[in-house]
Amino acid sequence: DKNVCFKVKTTAPRRYCVRPNSGIIDAGTSINVSVMLQPFDYDPNEKSKHKFMVQSMFAPVDTSDMEAVWKEAKPEELMDSKLRCVFELPTENDKPHDIEINKIVSTTATKTDSSVMSKSISSSLDDTEVKKVMEEYKRLQVEVQRLREENKQFKEEDGLRMRKAPQTNNPISASAAVVKDEGHSSRLLALVVLFFVIGVIIGKIAL
């Protein structure tokens, strides 16, 4: 014949979402309380340790400040009901329950990091392919070094020719030297880019 106020407590407040977690039930009526499990990493050691407690008491005349009502409530006025939480995991052959668990327990999204990507890359390459890449990598190192030295030597020789040549040098020869220099630079740049790509692949395999 009286209104009842209630609130729900749990030993793991961060693991559960309770709606509503408190309120007033009018006399002769009922209310549904939803308890939802939040996403978390399952630990078998925590099984059956989570508990809920529903506290209730007859609602006073003034219910404008429910926080004060609960603080001022006397122990003999409170009624407690305790519930224990038990996790039931499905068996391998229990497929319908797998869907139920997925609805109740939100699985955490898989985090794909660089180490997993590196493992997938290395697993996709067999030993022969890795050996070929390593050999190509070493060959490109030697080729780039040779081109650098050749380019440096060419610039030094070209500088000597420019200093020794008279002011009335043949413009065709000068332009040919420039074209040759640009050809060396373009080839060197292409090899450097290829060298960088091979280096990235080797770095991922090493990880």
XYZ file of C-alpha atoms in Angstrom:
207
model
C 0.000 0.000 0.000
C 3.030 2.284 0.066
C 5.416 3.581 -2.541
C 8.884 2.042 -2.421
C 12.155 3.704 -3.383
C 15.098 1.565 -4.458
C 18.665 1.699 -5.716
C 21.008 -0.936 -7.160
C 24.649 -1.340 -6.112
C 27.317 -3.651 -7.528
C 30.808 -4.740 -6.518
C 32.004 -3.974 -10.075
C 30.384 -0.642 -11.066
C 32.690 -0.163 -14.066
C 31.758 -3.534 -15.548
C 27.992 -3.050 -15.637
C 25.472 -0.499 -16.856
C 22.293 -0.559 -14.747
C 19.220 1.328 -15.999
C 17.507 2.586 -13.976
C 19.863 2.227 -11.033
C 17.439 3.965 -8.657
C 13.876 5.214 -8.556
C 10.460 5.032 -6.915
C 7.934 2.245 -7.474
C 4.316 3.190 -6.972
C 2.190 0.937 -4.811
C 0.862 -2.079 -6.705
C 3.166 -1.611 -9.695
C 6.508 -3.043 -10.817
C 9.530 -1.896 -12.783
C 12.066 -3.640 -15.043
C 15.757 -2.995 -14.373
C 18.214 -3.673 -17.214
C 21.717 -4.878 -16.331
C 24.187 -4.698 -19.242
C 27.732 -6.018 -19.153
C 30.334 -3.604 -20.522
C 33.130 -4.806 -22.889
C 36.117 -6.223 -20.996
C 38.847 -8.871 -21.173
C 37.502 -12.019 -19.555
C 39.482 -13.311 -16.584
C 38.538 -16.822 -15.357
C 39.750 -15.920 -11.862
C 36.934 -13.382 -11.521
C 34.186 -15.939 -12.124
C 31.272 -15.688 -9.656
C 32.858 -12.791 -7.766
C 30.584 -9.991 -8.979
C 27.591 -9.267 -6.762
C 24.595 -6.931 -6.822
C 22.632 -5.504 -3.933
C 19.171 -3.980 -4.232
C 18.399 -1.607 -1.384
C 14.814 -0.545 -0.814
C 12.674 1.251 1.729
C 9.259 2.810 1.971
C 9.253 6.173 0.260
C 8.841 9.177 2.581
C 6.385 11.965 1.891
C 9.062 14.291 0.510
C 11.052 12.624 -2.271
C 12.404 15.761 -3.952
C 15.965 15.070 -2.738
C 16.529 11.325 -2.935
C 20.232 11.622 -2.108
C 19.352 13.152 1.246
C 16.633 10.538 1.774
C 19.153 7.695 1.443
C 21.714 9.434 3.650
C 19.194 10.058 6.428
C 17.647 6.583 6.248
C 17.987 4.493 9.394
C 19.417 0.949 9.124
C 16.194 -0.604 10.384
C 14.277 1.111 7.552
C 16.413 -0.457 4.805
C 15.656 -3.762 3.099
C 18.488 -5.494 1.225
C 18.384 -8.165 -1.470
C 21.694 -9.605 -2.719
C 22.323 -11.224 -6.093
C 25.406 -13.060 -7.305
C 26.628 -12.869 -10.908
C 27.734 -16.101 -12.612
C 29.324 -16.241 -16.086
C 28.135 -19.163 -18.208
C 30.412 -19.737 -21.198
C 29.057 -21.788 -24.153
C 30.525 -25.091 -25.291
C 32.099 -25.433 -28.742
C 29.025 -27.245 -30.117
C 26.563 -24.767 -28.611
C 26.353 -22.375 -31.581
C 23.083 -20.573 -30.647
C 24.565 -19.605 -27.303
C 27.548 -18.085 -29.109
C 25.159 -15.525 -30.562
C 23.676 -14.903 -27.114
C 27.110 -14.306 -25.597
C 28.012 -11.926 -28.412
C 24.906 -9.916 -27.603
C 25.548 -9.891 -23.867
C 29.321 -9.611 -23.797
C 30.655 -7.131 -26.363
C 33.922 -8.466 -27.650
C 36.747 -6.004 -27.928
C 37.896 -5.064 -31.436
C 41.068 -6.708 -32.651
C 44.020 -4.297 -32.622
C 46.227 -4.738 -35.657
C 49.614 -3.258 -34.931
C 52.798 -3.063 -36.883
C 54.212 -6.253 -35.356
C 51.262 -8.319 -36.635
C 51.636 -6.767 -40.084
C 55.337 -7.584 -40.067
C 54.615 -11.199 -39.156
C 52.087 -11.520 -41.987
C 54.587 -10.088 -44.471
C 57.396 -12.361 -43.333
C 55.132 -15.418 -43.348
C 54.079 -14.692 -46.939
C 57.686 -14.761 -48.092
C 59.537 -18.065 -48.136
C 63.264 -18.430 -47.549
C 64.102 -18.319 -51.272
C 62.311 -14.999 -51.793
C 63.948 -13.499 -48.725
C 67.361 -14.575 -50.001
C 66.661 -12.991 -53.399
C 65.605 -9.728 -51.783
C 68.733 -9.666 -49.627
C 70.961 -10.267 -52.656
C 69.205 -7.519 -54.630
C 69.547 -5.216 -51.648
C 73.327 -5.782 -51.469
C 73.710 -5.394 -55.240
C 71.874 -2.080 -55.180
C 74.092 -0.879 -52.346
C 77.165 -1.525 -54.483
C 75.547 0.040 -57.573
C 74.525 3.208 -55.741
C 77.994 3.608 -54.267
C 79.574 3.121 -57.712
C 77.262 5.691 -59.297
C 78.001 8.193 -56.563
C 81.725 7.859 -57.152
C 81.245 8.002 -60.929
C 79.064 11.092 -60.652
C 81.579 12.761 -58.353
C 84.441 11.956 -60.742
C 82.444 13.216 -63.717
C 81.733 16.522 -61.990
C 85.421 16.958 -61.142
C 86.490 16.235 -64.740
C 83.810 18.523 -66.115
C 84.971 21.290 -63.785
C 88.555 20.906 -65.032
C 87.413 21.055 -68.655
C 85.386 24.170 -67.982
C 88.375 25.905 -66.376
C 90.798 24.879 -69.146
C 88.460 25.573 -72.060
C 88.555 29.074 -73.675
C 85.612 31.435 -73.419
C 84.529 30.562 -76.997
C 83.773 26.906 -76.247
C 81.484 25.025 -78.595
C 77.924 25.383 -77.174
C 77.009 21.930 -78.527
C 79.735 20.277 -76.415
C 78.631 22.195 -73.325
C 74.998 21.159 -73.769
C 76.039 17.539 -74.353
C 77.951 17.592 -71.083
C 74.886 18.938 -69.283
C 72.670 16.212 -70.798
C 75.180 13.541 -69.750
C 75.276 14.964 -66.231
C 71.478 14.953 -66.038
C 71.404 11.354 -67.289
C 73.742 10.275 -64.507
C 71.685 12.163 -61.904
C 68.387 10.648 -63.126
C 69.828 7.145 -63.047
C 71.230 7.717 -59.580
C 67.876 9.072 -58.346
C 65.984 6.069 -59.757
C 68.361 3.660 -58.054
C 68.090 5.550 -54.763
C 64.266 5.271 -54.884
C 64.478 1.548 -55.651
C 67.067 1.171 -52.912
C 64.664 2.848 -50.461
C 61.759 0.537 -51.386
C 63.934 -2.568 -50.957
C 65.130 -1.186 -47.625
C 61.530 -0.764 -46.403
C 60.743 -4.387 -47.307
C 63.881 -5.629 -45.541
C 63.002 -3.561 -42.480
C 59.524 -5.104 -42.273
C 60.930 -8.612 -42.671
C 63.458 -7.971 -39.922
C 60.656 -6.943 -37.572
